Amino acid sequence: MSSLQAARRSMQCMLSRSNVRLVPVLGRICAGQGRFFQSASILRGTTSLIWNPNANAPIDTGITSSHWFSSKASAVLSTDIDSDSDDESRYFSELKDLNPRTLELLQKKGIDCMTDIQDKTWDAVVSGKDVLGKSRTGSGKTLAFLLPTLERLLQESNHTQCRMLIISPTRELASQIHKTVADLVKAQDGIQAQVLYGGVSKGADMKRFDRRKQPTIVTATPGRLLDHLENSWLNDRDQPFADCFNDSVDILVLDEMDRLLDLGFRQDIQRIISYLPEQPRQTLLFSATVPPSVQKEVQSYLQPDHLTVDCIQDEDPNLQTVKTVKQSHVIVPRDQMIAGVVQLIEHILVSSSSEKKNAKLMVFCNTTSQTTFLTQLFQTYLQNDPASSTTTRQPIVLELHSKLSQNSRSNTSERFRRSKSAILFTSDVSARGVDYPDVSHVIQVGCARDRETYIHRLGRTARAGKEGEGLVVLLPDELDALDGLLSGIEIPHNLELQQDLESTSSDNNSKRLERALDDWQVAEKGADCYRGMFGFYFQQFREWGMRKPADTVFDLINSFADQARLQERPTLSHKVLKQYGVLDHPSLSSRPASSYQGGSGFDQRRHHRSDFSGRGRGDQRRGNNESFGRKGGSDKKRNGGSAKGNRRRETRW
Ligand SMILES: Nc1ncnc2c1ncn2[C@@H]1O[C@H](COP(=O)(O)OP(=O)(O)OP(=O)(O)O)[C@@H](O)[C@H]1O
C-alpha cells in the first residue's frame, strides 16, 4: 500500500472522530507531506485512535550513546538509539516482513502506524538481535516485541515445540499478554499459545503440553513457571516438563524487565534461564523504567552486539512520565486520612458527572489490608447515599490484590476492563503493564514505595496518546518522600482541588461516613488495616531515613484507629513489636481508642512535617510492605543478606 493510500485510510479514521482538529493536518497532507501522523502537536491532547508516535519525545534529536549503561563492551559493540522525534515512524503496511494476515488484523483494530518503540526495534528484533527497549507507559511495547517475533516464528516451520517464552511479573499482565498473543496467532496456522500463572490448577496447565506437540509461545509468571520446571511431568509421566523448554526455546522476552531483574525475582529468572538451551538465543528486555539498581544486571542477559533503544531520554526526570497526564498532589492531615480519601473520590465522581464524563478510577493502596478496608468503606458509604436510590447512577466499586482467589482476580479485572465508570481499589498487582481502557484518574493513596512504582501506577491512565489525571494523596509525614523519591518529576500541590475539597466538606457527609465506619464489616477491615499500616510505615519511615519512626508510626496508626471509630485499638503481635524494638513503647499502654471527633475534609492548619534525616533513598529500598510487617524479617534480609528474604514475589502484593 502506498503511503498516500495509508494516509487516506488514516484520514478516514480521523474524520470519524469529532474531537480531532483537522485543518492543519489536511494542510500538511495537501502540502505533500504524506505522513500526517507526524503532526504531534496537532493530535496531542485528543483521544484519537491514531497513534501519535512522538507525543512525548523531546525536541532534541539524534543518535547518542545510551546514558544508562557505562560498560565499555556495550559502548563498543552494542548499538544505542535514543528517540529521534524528527524520524517518521513507519506504517505497518510499509514493512516487508509483516505477513498480510497480521496486517489485516492490525488494520481491523485501527492500528496503522507504528509507535516509536515499535519502529525503532522492528528491524533488530525481526533479524534475531537482542534488544533492550525502553519507552513510556502505554506506548505499545507489547506489540513491539510480539509482532516481529511472531514473524520470525512464522518464517520457520518448527511450531510444535515451545520456541518463545515471555515472562511477566504479575498474573494480570501475563493473562493480558497471552490474550494479545492468542489474538495474533488465531490468524496463523499451526502456532499455539499457552499461559501459565499461579492460582489455577497445575493439572489444567499440563493439558496443553504433550511430548509430541507443545504450544509455540508460552507466557508465564516466574513462580508458576519455575514450579512446573522443577516439579512437573508431562501427562504420560515419563518426561519432565522442563524437557519442553530445554532444547527448543530460542526467544526469551522479559516484559517489565527491571521488575523481573530486581532482587525480588532475579534468582527465579536465573533459575528459569538455566532450564533454557544455551545460547544462541534471542533475548528481548522491555520496560518503561530501568533504575540504577538493575542497570548492570541487564547487561549480563544480552549479547554484546545487542541494540538499545531508549525512547525516553530521561536526563530530565520529567520526561519519564507521559505528557498527556496531569499530575498533582493533595495533602490530608493525619487526623483526616480516611475522610480525605473518601472526599477526594467523591469529589471526582461529582465533577465528572456534572461534566458528563465517565469516571474510571484506579486507587492504588500501599497494603492489601488498606485496599480491602477502603473498598469496603467506599461501598458502604455509597450505599448510604440518599441520592443513590433515586437519581445518580453509582459506579461499581471493585477490589484487586494478591490475597484474593485467582477467579475473583480475573473476574474483577475483566469487569473493570469492560466498565465505563468504575472505581478499582488495588494494590501494586495492577501497577505494571495492565492496559485497562479509558482510565480517567489514577489516585495514589500515600507515597509509592519507589520512583518506578509511581511511574508505572501513573501509567495506567493516559495510555496510547489519551489524556488522564494522576493524583497523590499524602500525609504531611510523606511530603519529604515526595521531594526525595520523586524529585524532578513535577507533581505540584493542587491548591485549587485542595480548596475545593475543604469548601465542600459537609456535616452531612461526615454523618454518612460515620455510619459507614460503624458497619461491623468495615470495622473488621479497619482493624486489619491498622496492623498493616504499622508494618508498612515502620519500614517506609526507616528506609526514608526518619530518625525516630516509632513515635510517628504510633501516632499515625492510633489516629487511624480513632478515625475508623474502632472500639479498641487492635492488638499488634508480640513478635512484630519485638522485631521493631518497640515492646515497651508508651503508646502501647495508653490503649483506649478515643472516639472519632468527626469532621470531614481537609484542614491545612494541621499539617506538619516529620523529622527526616535523609531523602531520596529509593534505590536502597527492598523488601515487602505488609507481609514484612506481619511475617517479620531483618534489615539484613531486606537489604541483600538472603535471597529468600529478599524475594518479593508477585503473590505477596
Ligand atoms: N501502533 C499502535 N497504534 C495504536 N495503538 C497501539 C499501537 N500499539 C499499541 N497500541 C495500543 O496501545 C495500548 C498500550 O499498549 P501496551 O500495553 O503495549 O503499552 P506498554 O508500552 O507495554 O505500556 P506499559 O509500560 O504500561 O506496560 C494498547 O491498548 C495497545 O493496543
XYZ file of C-alpha atoms and ligand atoms in Angstrom:
684
model
C 0.000 0.000 0.000
C 1.351 3.401 -0.897
C 1.830 5.943 1.810
C -0.819 8.059 0.097
C -3.353 5.254 0.449
C -2.337 4.780 4.037
C -2.713 8.466 4.690
C -6.154 8.403 3.146
C -7.193 5.477 5.324
C -5.950 7.152 8.443
C -7.662 10.337 7.453
C -10.959 8.458 7.195
C -10.290 7.200 10.678
C -9.682 10.709 11.884
C -12.730 12.092 10.153
C -14.888 9.731 12.108
C -13.776 11.407 15.302
C -15.153 14.782 16.094
C -12.529 15.977 18.523
C -9.602 15.988 16.154
C -8.589 19.313 14.717
C -8.399 18.557 11.047
C -7.431 21.690 9.247
C -3.687 21.800 9.885
C -3.451 18.060 9.356
C -5.121 18.270 5.989
C -2.841 21.180 5.259
C 0.202 19.021 5.757
C -1.151 16.218 3.629
C -2.123 18.615 0.890
C 1.354 20.047 1.074
C 2.552 16.603 0.082
C 4.000 15.579 3.395
C 2.128 12.326 3.473
C 2.598 11.080 6.960
C 0.361 13.467 8.781
C 0.620 11.484 11.987
C 3.858 13.342 12.419
C 1.891 16.376 13.440
C 2.421 15.623 17.064
C 1.316 18.952 18.392
C -1.877 18.776 16.381
C -3.013 15.465 17.772
C -1.719 15.919 21.279
C -4.465 16.108 23.799
C -7.113 14.481 21.654
C -8.430 10.993 22.063
C -7.772 9.997 18.501
C -7.343 6.337 17.735
C -4.451 7.230 15.542
C -1.232 6.795 17.343
C 0.820 9.895 17.794
C 4.287 8.429 17.977
C 6.168 11.439 19.112
C 3.784 12.999 21.542
C 6.272 12.672 24.358
C 9.501 12.758 22.528
C 11.886 15.506 23.455
C 12.685 18.143 20.884
C 16.394 17.434 20.625
C 17.226 14.558 18.352
C 19.977 12.355 17.137
C 21.696 9.121 17.923
C 23.689 9.320 21.090
C 25.141 6.670 23.282
C 22.831 5.435 25.960
C 23.280 7.222 29.238
C 22.109 4.364 31.360
C 24.949 1.984 30.528
C 28.537 2.643 31.205
C 30.069 -0.709 30.287
C 32.888 -0.415 27.800
C 31.785 -3.504 25.939
C 28.367 -2.151 25.316
C 29.768 1.165 24.186
C 31.900 -0.581 21.598
C 29.739 -3.433 20.427
C 26.146 -2.610 21.009
C 24.112 -0.077 19.122
C 22.220 2.564 21.033
C 19.323 4.512 19.616
C 17.724 7.319 21.508
C 14.347 8.579 20.473
C 14.532 10.783 17.447
C 11.471 12.904 17.159
C 12.320 14.033 13.627
C 12.276 10.468 12.332
C 8.975 9.353 10.967
C 7.630 6.093 12.290
C 6.629 3.699 9.545
C 3.204 2.344 8.778
C 2.822 -1.346 9.421
C 1.829 -1.624 5.766
C 5.335 -0.479 4.792
C 7.014 -3.434 6.497
C 8.064 -6.034 4.000
C 8.448 -8.703 6.701
C 4.943 -8.364 8.095
C 2.611 -11.095 6.895
C -0.710 -9.991 5.367
C -2.884 -11.749 7.947
C -1.304 -9.877 10.826
C -1.522 -6.632 8.893
C -5.206 -7.203 8.276
C -5.790 -7.892 11.958
C -3.986 -4.713 12.977
C -5.945 -2.689 10.480
C -9.207 -4.067 11.813
C -8.183 -2.781 15.226
C -7.354 0.641 13.786
C -3.623 0.166 14.330
C -1.897 1.572 11.253
C 1.146 3.499 12.272
C 3.962 2.092 14.374
C 4.785 3.729 17.657
C 8.302 4.978 18.208
C 9.427 1.906 20.141
C 7.813 -0.445 17.614
C 9.503 1.265 14.704
C 12.930 1.537 16.301
C 13.086 -2.070 17.429
C 11.438 -3.808 14.488
C 14.430 -4.427 12.212
C 16.636 -5.678 15.018
C 14.038 -7.997 16.528
C 12.932 -9.440 13.217
C 16.547 -10.197 12.350
C 17.078 -12.066 15.628
C 19.137 -9.491 17.516
C 18.915 -8.964 21.273
C 17.141 -5.751 22.175
C 16.798 -3.640 25.272
C 13.773 -1.383 24.765
C 12.710 1.448 26.982
C 9.685 3.610 26.300
C 6.981 5.293 28.313
C 3.985 3.511 29.771
C 1.229 2.869 27.260
C 3.468 3.323 24.216
C 2.925 -0.116 22.685
C 5.844 -2.204 23.948
C 3.767 -5.393 23.884
C 3.316 -5.274 20.117
C 6.923 -4.105 19.788
C 8.140 -7.477 20.991
C 5.235 -9.646 19.793
C 4.845 -8.669 16.151
C 8.437 -9.106 14.936
C 8.985 -12.279 16.954
C 5.827 -13.765 15.509
C 7.223 -13.031 12.066
C 10.428 -14.828 12.998
C 8.455 -17.843 14.127
C 6.311 -17.829 11.003
C 9.374 -17.831 8.795
C 10.358 -21.191 10.280
C 8.457 -24.434 10.263
C 9.005 -25.762 13.785
C 5.807 -24.846 15.602
C 5.260 -27.999 17.627
C 7.808 -27.152 20.271
C 7.980 -24.269 22.685
C 10.013 -21.655 20.838
C 9.241 -18.425 22.633
C 8.956 -17.744 26.336
C 7.523 -14.459 27.632
C 7.882 -13.764 31.339
C 5.806 -11.161 33.160
C 5.837 -10.272 36.866
C 2.083 -10.453 37.504
C -0.768 -12.771 36.609
C -2.912 -9.964 35.237
C -0.165 -8.876 32.885
C 0.649 -12.443 31.834
C -3.006 -13.018 31.063
C -3.228 -9.774 29.085
C -0.128 -10.553 27.014
C -1.415 -14.054 26.369
C -4.730 -12.692 25.100
C -2.876 -10.474 22.625
C -0.723 -13.416 21.530
C -3.793 -15.627 21.153
C -5.459 -12.931 19.067
C -2.441 -12.635 16.794
C -1.888 -16.355 16.292
C -5.563 -17.053 15.621
C -4.944 -15.831 12.117
C -1.966 -18.169 11.665
C -1.965 -21.905 11.116
C -0.139 -24.161 13.492
C 1.055 -21.691 16.102
C -0.367 -22.321 19.550
C -0.114 -20.224 22.681
C -0.431 -21.028 26.364
C -0.281 -19.063 29.607
C 0.980 -20.283 32.982
C 0.365 -18.456 36.256
C -0.413 -19.301 39.850
C -3.821 -19.643 41.431
C -5.172 -22.084 38.842
C -4.910 -25.855 38.687
C -1.462 -27.091 37.735
C -3.051 -30.139 36.138
C -5.027 -27.900 33.795
C -1.779 -26.169 32.763
C -0.324 -29.504 31.748
C -3.144 -30.427 29.395
C -1.691 -28.249 26.660
C 1.749 -29.825 26.919
C 2.431 -33.106 25.288
C 5.616 -34.863 24.277
C 4.772 -34.543 20.605
C 3.044 -31.187 20.494
C 3.632 -28.170 22.673
C 2.496 -24.561 22.496
C 4.831 -22.468 20.371
C 4.562 -19.369 22.575
C 4.313 -19.598 26.352
C 3.622 -16.589 28.569
C 4.221 -17.151 32.271
C 4.800 -15.631 35.671
C 8.122 -16.679 37.215
C 6.708 -18.531 40.234
C 4.383 -20.897 38.389
C 6.818 -21.499 35.555
C 9.611 -22.400 37.928
C 7.307 -24.654 39.885
C 6.487 -26.568 36.702
C 10.094 -26.645 35.534
C 11.208 -28.094 38.840
C 8.335 -30.373 39.721
C 6.003 -31.206 36.842
C 5.939 -34.078 34.422
C 4.250 -34.365 31.084
C 0.956 -36.210 31.113
C 2.411 -39.597 30.292
C 4.764 -39.017 33.265
C 7.825 -40.356 31.531
C 9.300 -36.988 30.769
C 9.916 -33.923 32.916
C 8.050 -30.753 31.923
C 11.389 -28.971 31.647
C 12.120 -31.010 28.504
C 9.585 -28.857 26.658
C 11.911 -25.926 27.087
C 15.464 -27.098 27.313
C 16.285 -27.620 23.693
C 13.774 -25.530 21.788
C 13.281 -22.054 23.278
C 15.177 -19.587 21.165
C 13.353 -16.362 22.034
C 13.131 -15.100 25.599
C 11.196 -11.938 26.483
C 11.288 -10.301 29.899
C 8.470 -7.780 29.983
C 8.808 -5.261 32.834
C 12.395 -6.423 32.923
C 13.519 -4.089 35.702
C 10.959 -5.663 37.993
C 11.983 -9.158 36.917
C 15.664 -8.434 37.397
C 15.424 -6.719 40.769
C 16.239 -8.657 43.885
C 12.721 -9.965 44.337
C 12.677 -12.039 41.156
C 16.278 -12.189 39.986
C 17.100 -15.607 41.343
C 13.933 -17.117 39.899
C 14.759 -15.675 36.494
C 18.274 -17.065 36.662
C 16.936 -20.478 37.576
C 14.399 -20.370 34.749
C 17.145 -19.455 32.292
C 19.197 -22.427 33.492
C 16.451 -24.664 32.035
C 16.636 -22.996 28.605
C 19.050 -24.008 25.874
C 22.497 -22.481 25.898
C 22.911 -19.522 23.581
C 22.333 -18.666 20.762
C 19.029 -17.347 21.972
C 17.380 -14.034 21.270
C 16.701 -12.058 24.446
C 14.346 -9.084 24.498
C 14.086 -6.878 27.555
C 11.393 -4.189 27.733
C 10.225 -1.701 30.328
C 9.325 1.921 30.920
C 11.895 2.185 33.700
C 15.438 0.951 34.274
C 16.553 2.042 37.745
C 20.281 2.172 38.563
C 19.931 -0.935 40.759
C 19.432 -3.196 37.724
C 21.418 -1.408 35.016
C 24.490 -3.558 35.450
C 22.497 -6.751 35.751
C 20.703 -6.084 32.485
C 23.939 -6.297 30.503
C 24.609 -9.873 31.511
C 21.397 -11.043 29.830
C 22.222 -9.587 26.439
C 24.614 -10.428 23.629
C 27.406 -7.880 23.230
C 26.002 -6.708 19.883
C 22.520 -6.020 21.246
C 20.527 -2.947 20.295
C 19.490 -0.478 22.965
C 16.501 1.692 22.130
C 15.674 4.432 24.569
C 12.557 6.379 23.609
C 12.542 8.362 26.821
C 15.887 10.121 27.159
C 15.283 10.743 30.817
C 18.143 13.006 31.774
C 15.172 15.205 32.539
C 13.170 13.199 35.092
C 10.031 14.953 33.997
C 10.196 13.177 30.678
C 9.816 9.783 32.345
C 6.080 10.227 32.664
C 3.572 10.672 29.896
C 2.908 14.289 28.897
C -0.823 13.803 28.476
C -1.277 13.046 32.154
C -1.899 15.893 34.571
C -0.093 15.141 37.831
C -0.596 16.769 41.226
C -0.860 16.043 44.921
C -3.134 16.977 47.795
C -2.261 16.828 51.489
C -4.506 15.290 54.109
C -3.819 15.991 57.760
C -3.156 12.922 59.857
C -6.492 13.156 61.595
C -8.357 13.297 58.296
C -6.672 10.468 56.463
C -9.831 8.422 55.958
C -12.254 11.272 55.334
C -9.779 12.937 52.991
C -9.560 9.963 50.636
C -13.307 9.369 50.608
C -13.986 13.014 49.982
C -11.488 13.218 47.137
C -13.015 10.246 45.347
C -16.497 11.600 45.825
C -15.381 14.979 44.510
C -14.051 13.365 41.322
C -17.270 11.406 40.839
C -19.402 14.502 41.270
C -17.265 16.695 38.984
C -17.123 14.014 36.299
C -20.848 13.553 36.478
C -21.516 17.288 36.186
C -19.197 17.431 33.168
C -20.961 14.366 31.737
C -17.701 12.430 31.667
C -17.130 8.857 32.722
C -15.109 8.469 35.898
C -12.997 5.334 35.734
C -10.690 5.446 38.710
C -7.800 3.296 39.856
C -6.968 3.878 43.506
C -3.576 2.447 44.460
C -3.010 1.494 48.089
C 0.253 0.504 49.738
C -1.017 -2.587 51.561
C -3.590 -5.236 50.778
C -5.440 -4.551 54.032
C -5.751 -0.878 53.161
C -7.097 -1.891 49.754
C -9.748 -4.085 51.360
C -10.649 -1.510 54.001
C -11.104 1.327 51.524
C -13.135 -0.878 49.186
C -15.478 -1.995 51.942
C -15.731 1.519 53.323
C -16.461 3.133 49.990
C -19.031 0.514 49.030
C -20.854 1.052 52.325
C -20.514 4.826 52.032
C -22.115 4.795 48.578
C -24.948 2.578 49.789
C -25.666 5.189 52.445
C -26.053 7.860 49.812
C -29.628 9.119 49.845
C -29.269 10.034 46.159
C -28.219 6.530 45.175
C -31.739 5.098 45.118
C -33.164 7.996 43.173
C -31.115 9.876 40.635
C -27.384 9.236 40.486
C -26.084 6.042 38.973
C -23.406 4.740 41.294
C -20.169 3.427 39.851
C -19.233 -0.152 40.620
C -16.599 -0.476 43.322
C -14.027 -3.230 42.858
C -11.086 -4.630 44.779
C -7.948 -6.270 43.398
C -4.919 -7.642 45.216
C -2.957 -10.818 45.661
C -4.874 -12.204 48.603
C -7.996 -12.765 46.524
C -8.635 -16.033 44.718
C -7.493 -16.169 41.123
C -11.066 -16.496 39.999
C -12.024 -13.340 41.761
C -8.929 -11.519 40.438
C -9.756 -12.480 36.874
C -13.431 -11.528 37.205
C -12.618 -8.192 38.775
C -10.037 -7.420 36.167
C -12.479 -8.227 33.381
C -15.313 -6.237 34.962
C -13.101 -3.204 35.347
C -11.822 -3.549 31.796
C -15.372 -3.507 30.461
C -16.742 -0.792 32.725
C -17.102 2.729 31.512
C -17.432 4.087 35.016
C -15.946 2.256 37.999
C -13.589 2.517 40.945
C -10.890 -0.108 41.322
C -9.118 -0.136 44.678
C -5.946 -2.058 44.085
C -2.527 -2.950 45.384
C 0.528 -2.900 43.152
C -0.561 -6.067 41.340
C -2.126 -3.584 38.934
C 0.777 -1.160 38.849
C 2.582 -2.538 35.839
C 1.626 -3.287 32.304
C -2.118 -3.752 32.602
C -3.943 -1.944 29.858
C -7.432 -1.062 31.069
C -9.113 1.196 28.548
C -10.050 4.774 29.372
C -8.902 5.046 32.970
C -9.644 8.690 33.751
C -7.843 9.025 37.099
C -5.069 7.270 38.959
C -5.125 8.064 42.658
C -2.178 7.000 44.785
C -3.013 6.864 48.490
C 0.295 7.546 50.181
C 3.690 7.804 48.586
C 4.634 4.908 46.316
C 7.483 2.811 47.668
C 9.832 3.894 44.916
C 10.077 6.058 41.854
C 9.437 3.227 39.414
C 6.258 2.192 41.202
C 4.996 5.776 40.988
C 5.693 5.937 37.242
C 4.091 2.581 36.450
C 0.991 3.240 38.589
C 0.542 6.608 36.933
C 0.941 4.931 33.556
C -2.392 3.121 33.919
C -4.005 6.324 32.666
C -3.224 8.427 29.598
C -2.299 5.402 27.518
C -1.881 5.292 23.764
C -1.979 9.056 23.401
C -5.071 9.624 25.529
C -5.414 12.032 28.432
C -5.692 11.282 32.128
C -5.119 12.616 35.599
C -2.849 11.399 38.380
C -3.370 12.467 41.997
C -1.262 11.590 45.012
C -2.874 11.829 48.438
C -0.193 12.468 51.017
C 0.070 12.728 54.745
C 2.287 15.585 55.883
C 4.699 12.863 57.060
C 5.137 11.734 53.466
C 5.978 15.088 51.932
C 9.719 14.636 52.296
C 9.470 11.319 50.500
C 7.748 13.091 47.643
C 10.629 15.567 47.440
C 13.239 12.820 47.660
C 11.981 9.737 45.847
C 10.129 11.564 43.163
C 12.443 14.513 42.789
C 12.449 16.068 39.369
C 9.003 14.777 38.448
C 6.631 17.700 38.578
C 3.833 16.767 40.958
C 2.632 20.177 42.147
C 0.412 20.786 45.124
C -3.098 21.033 43.697
C -4.233 24.067 45.639
C -7.397 24.501 43.666
C -8.509 20.965 44.350
C -7.407 21.198 47.959
C -9.515 24.338 48.412
C -12.464 22.738 46.637
C -12.242 19.790 48.960
C -12.052 21.975 52.020
C -15.008 24.049 50.959
C -17.239 21.127 50.027
C -16.876 19.106 53.234
C -20.206 18.969 54.971
C -21.765 17.662 58.159
C -23.996 15.542 56.041
C -21.067 13.726 54.506
C -19.420 13.335 57.911
C -22.501 11.618 59.268
C -22.661 9.370 56.239
C -19.029 8.463 56.688
C -19.539 7.766 60.387
C -22.426 5.446 59.582
C -20.268 3.615 57.056
C -17.415 3.315 59.542
C -19.786 1.886 62.155
C -20.643 -1.014 59.869
C -19.138 -4.110 61.501
C -17.555 -5.368 58.283
C -15.867 -2.042 57.702
C -14.660 -2.042 61.310
C -13.216 -5.521 60.892
C -11.254 -4.447 57.828
C -10.235 -1.301 59.682
C -8.532 -3.403 62.350
C -6.561 -5.291 59.678
C -5.657 -2.015 58.029
C -4.348 -0.687 61.358
C -1.958 -3.661 61.651
C -0.910 -3.381 58.035
C -0.166 0.308 58.436
C 2.064 -0.393 61.418
C 4.431 -2.630 59.418
C 4.253 -0.553 56.301
C 5.013 2.814 57.853
C 7.683 1.448 60.145
C 9.524 0.020 57.213
C 8.979 3.022 54.948
C 9.961 5.642 57.511
C 13.140 3.770 58.330
C 14.038 3.465 54.697
C 13.279 7.106 54.052
C 15.688 7.980 56.831
C 13.359 9.146 59.572
C 15.311 9.366 62.794
C 12.776 8.049 65.303
C 9.979 6.390 63.401
C 8.279 4.679 66.348
C 6.564 7.753 67.782
C 5.328 8.876 64.385
C 4.109 5.408 63.438
C 2.158 5.011 66.667
C 0.680 8.491 66.338
C -0.360 7.684 62.812
C -1.959 4.322 63.432
C -3.635 5.434 66.634
C -5.081 8.397 64.842
C -6.276 5.982 62.168
C -7.941 3.799 64.829
C -9.766 6.859 66.168
C -10.929 7.946 62.744
C -12.007 4.429 61.855
C -14.099 4.509 65.048
C -12.587 1.248 66.227
C -13.893 0.308 69.667
C -10.455 -0.778 70.786
C -7.023 -0.393 69.349
C -6.283 -3.675 67.580
C -3.580 -5.788 69.143
C -0.206 -5.986 67.450
C 1.631 -9.266 67.686
C 4.384 -9.617 70.245
C 6.701 -10.883 67.543
C 6.197 -7.856 65.341
C 6.583 -5.396 68.198
C 9.774 -7.145 69.238
C 11.076 -7.083 65.709
C 10.778 -3.315 65.609
C 12.133 -2.967 69.143
C 9.001 -1.252 70.449
C 7.686 -3.707 73.028
C 7.874 -1.027 75.703
C 6.623 1.882 73.678
C 4.412 4.146 75.826
C 1.683 4.199 73.161
C 1.035 0.545 73.890
C -0.026 1.262 77.455
C -2.245 4.234 76.651
C -4.672 1.951 74.921
C -8.194 3.230 74.559
C -9.182 4.405 71.120
C -10.606 7.842 71.694
C -13.802 8.329 69.864
C -13.568 9.964 66.485
C -14.287 13.636 66.750
C -15.951 13.807 63.399
C -15.062 16.176 60.648
C -14.760 15.502 57.024
C -12.391 17.347 54.870
C -9.050 18.940 54.766
C -7.571 21.371 57.174
C -4.150 22.553 56.204
C -3.582 24.224 59.558
C -2.933 20.816 60.981
C -0.149 19.928 58.571
C 3.258 19.316 59.956
C 6.304 17.643 58.609
C 8.192 14.856 60.277
C 11.795 14.642 61.119
C 13.768 13.001 58.345
C 17.490 12.637 58.269
C 17.761 11.626 54.638
C 15.996 11.819 51.351
C 15.621 10.018 48.090
C 16.845 6.657 49.175
C 14.555 4.743 46.934
C 17.289 2.748 45.279
C 18.137 1.087 48.535
C 14.610 0.045 49.244
C 13.917 -3.633 49.312
C 11.566 -5.988 50.990
C 7.838 -6.098 51.176
C 5.279 -3.929 52.807
C 2.577 -5.581 54.762
C 3.890 -9.096 54.588
C 7.131 -7.843 56.033
C 5.317 -6.199 58.925
C 3.468 -9.386 59.637
C 5.915 -12.075 58.900
C 8.979 -10.380 60.201
C 12.432 -10.285 58.683
C 15.619 -8.484 59.437
C 17.110 -5.447 57.819
C 19.912 -7.685 56.694
C 17.479 -9.824 54.788
C 15.743 -6.855 53.273
C 18.949 -5.288 52.161
C 20.509 -8.215 50.431
C 21.519 -10.728 53.101
C 19.326 -13.551 51.973
C 17.807 -14.158 48.612
C 14.872 -15.871 50.227
C 14.226 -12.941 52.498
C 14.516 -10.587 49.590
C 12.046 -12.307 47.414
C 9.204 -10.014 46.550
C 7.110 -12.376 44.568
C 4.052 -11.302 42.778
C 1.940 -13.248 45.259
C 2.980 -11.046 48.168
C 1.476 -7.815 46.860
N 0.816 1.243 16.819
C -0.218 1.421 17.615
N -1.237 2.239 17.283
C -2.298 2.428 18.100
N -2.447 1.819 19.290
C -1.459 0.985 19.671
C -0.305 0.730 18.873
N 0.475 -0.150 19.509
C -0.142 -0.446 20.669
N -1.303 0.229 20.770
C -2.258 0.206 21.906
O -1.683 0.980 22.957
C -2.087 0.463 24.222
C -0.874 0.347 25.126
O -0.009 -0.660 24.652
P 0.900 -1.548 25.623
O 0.046 -2.136 26.698
O 1.679 -2.467 24.796
O 1.813 -0.418 26.267
P 3.171 -0.581 27.066
O 4.159 0.317 26.444
O 3.528 -2.021 27.204
O 2.739 0.019 28.471
P 3.301 -0.353 29.947
O 4.678 0.227 30.048
O 2.323 0.313 30.843
O 3.300 -1.832 30.047
C -2.762 -0.861 23.948
O -4.149 -0.696 24.075
C -2.406 -1.186 22.520
O -3.391 -1.915 21.842
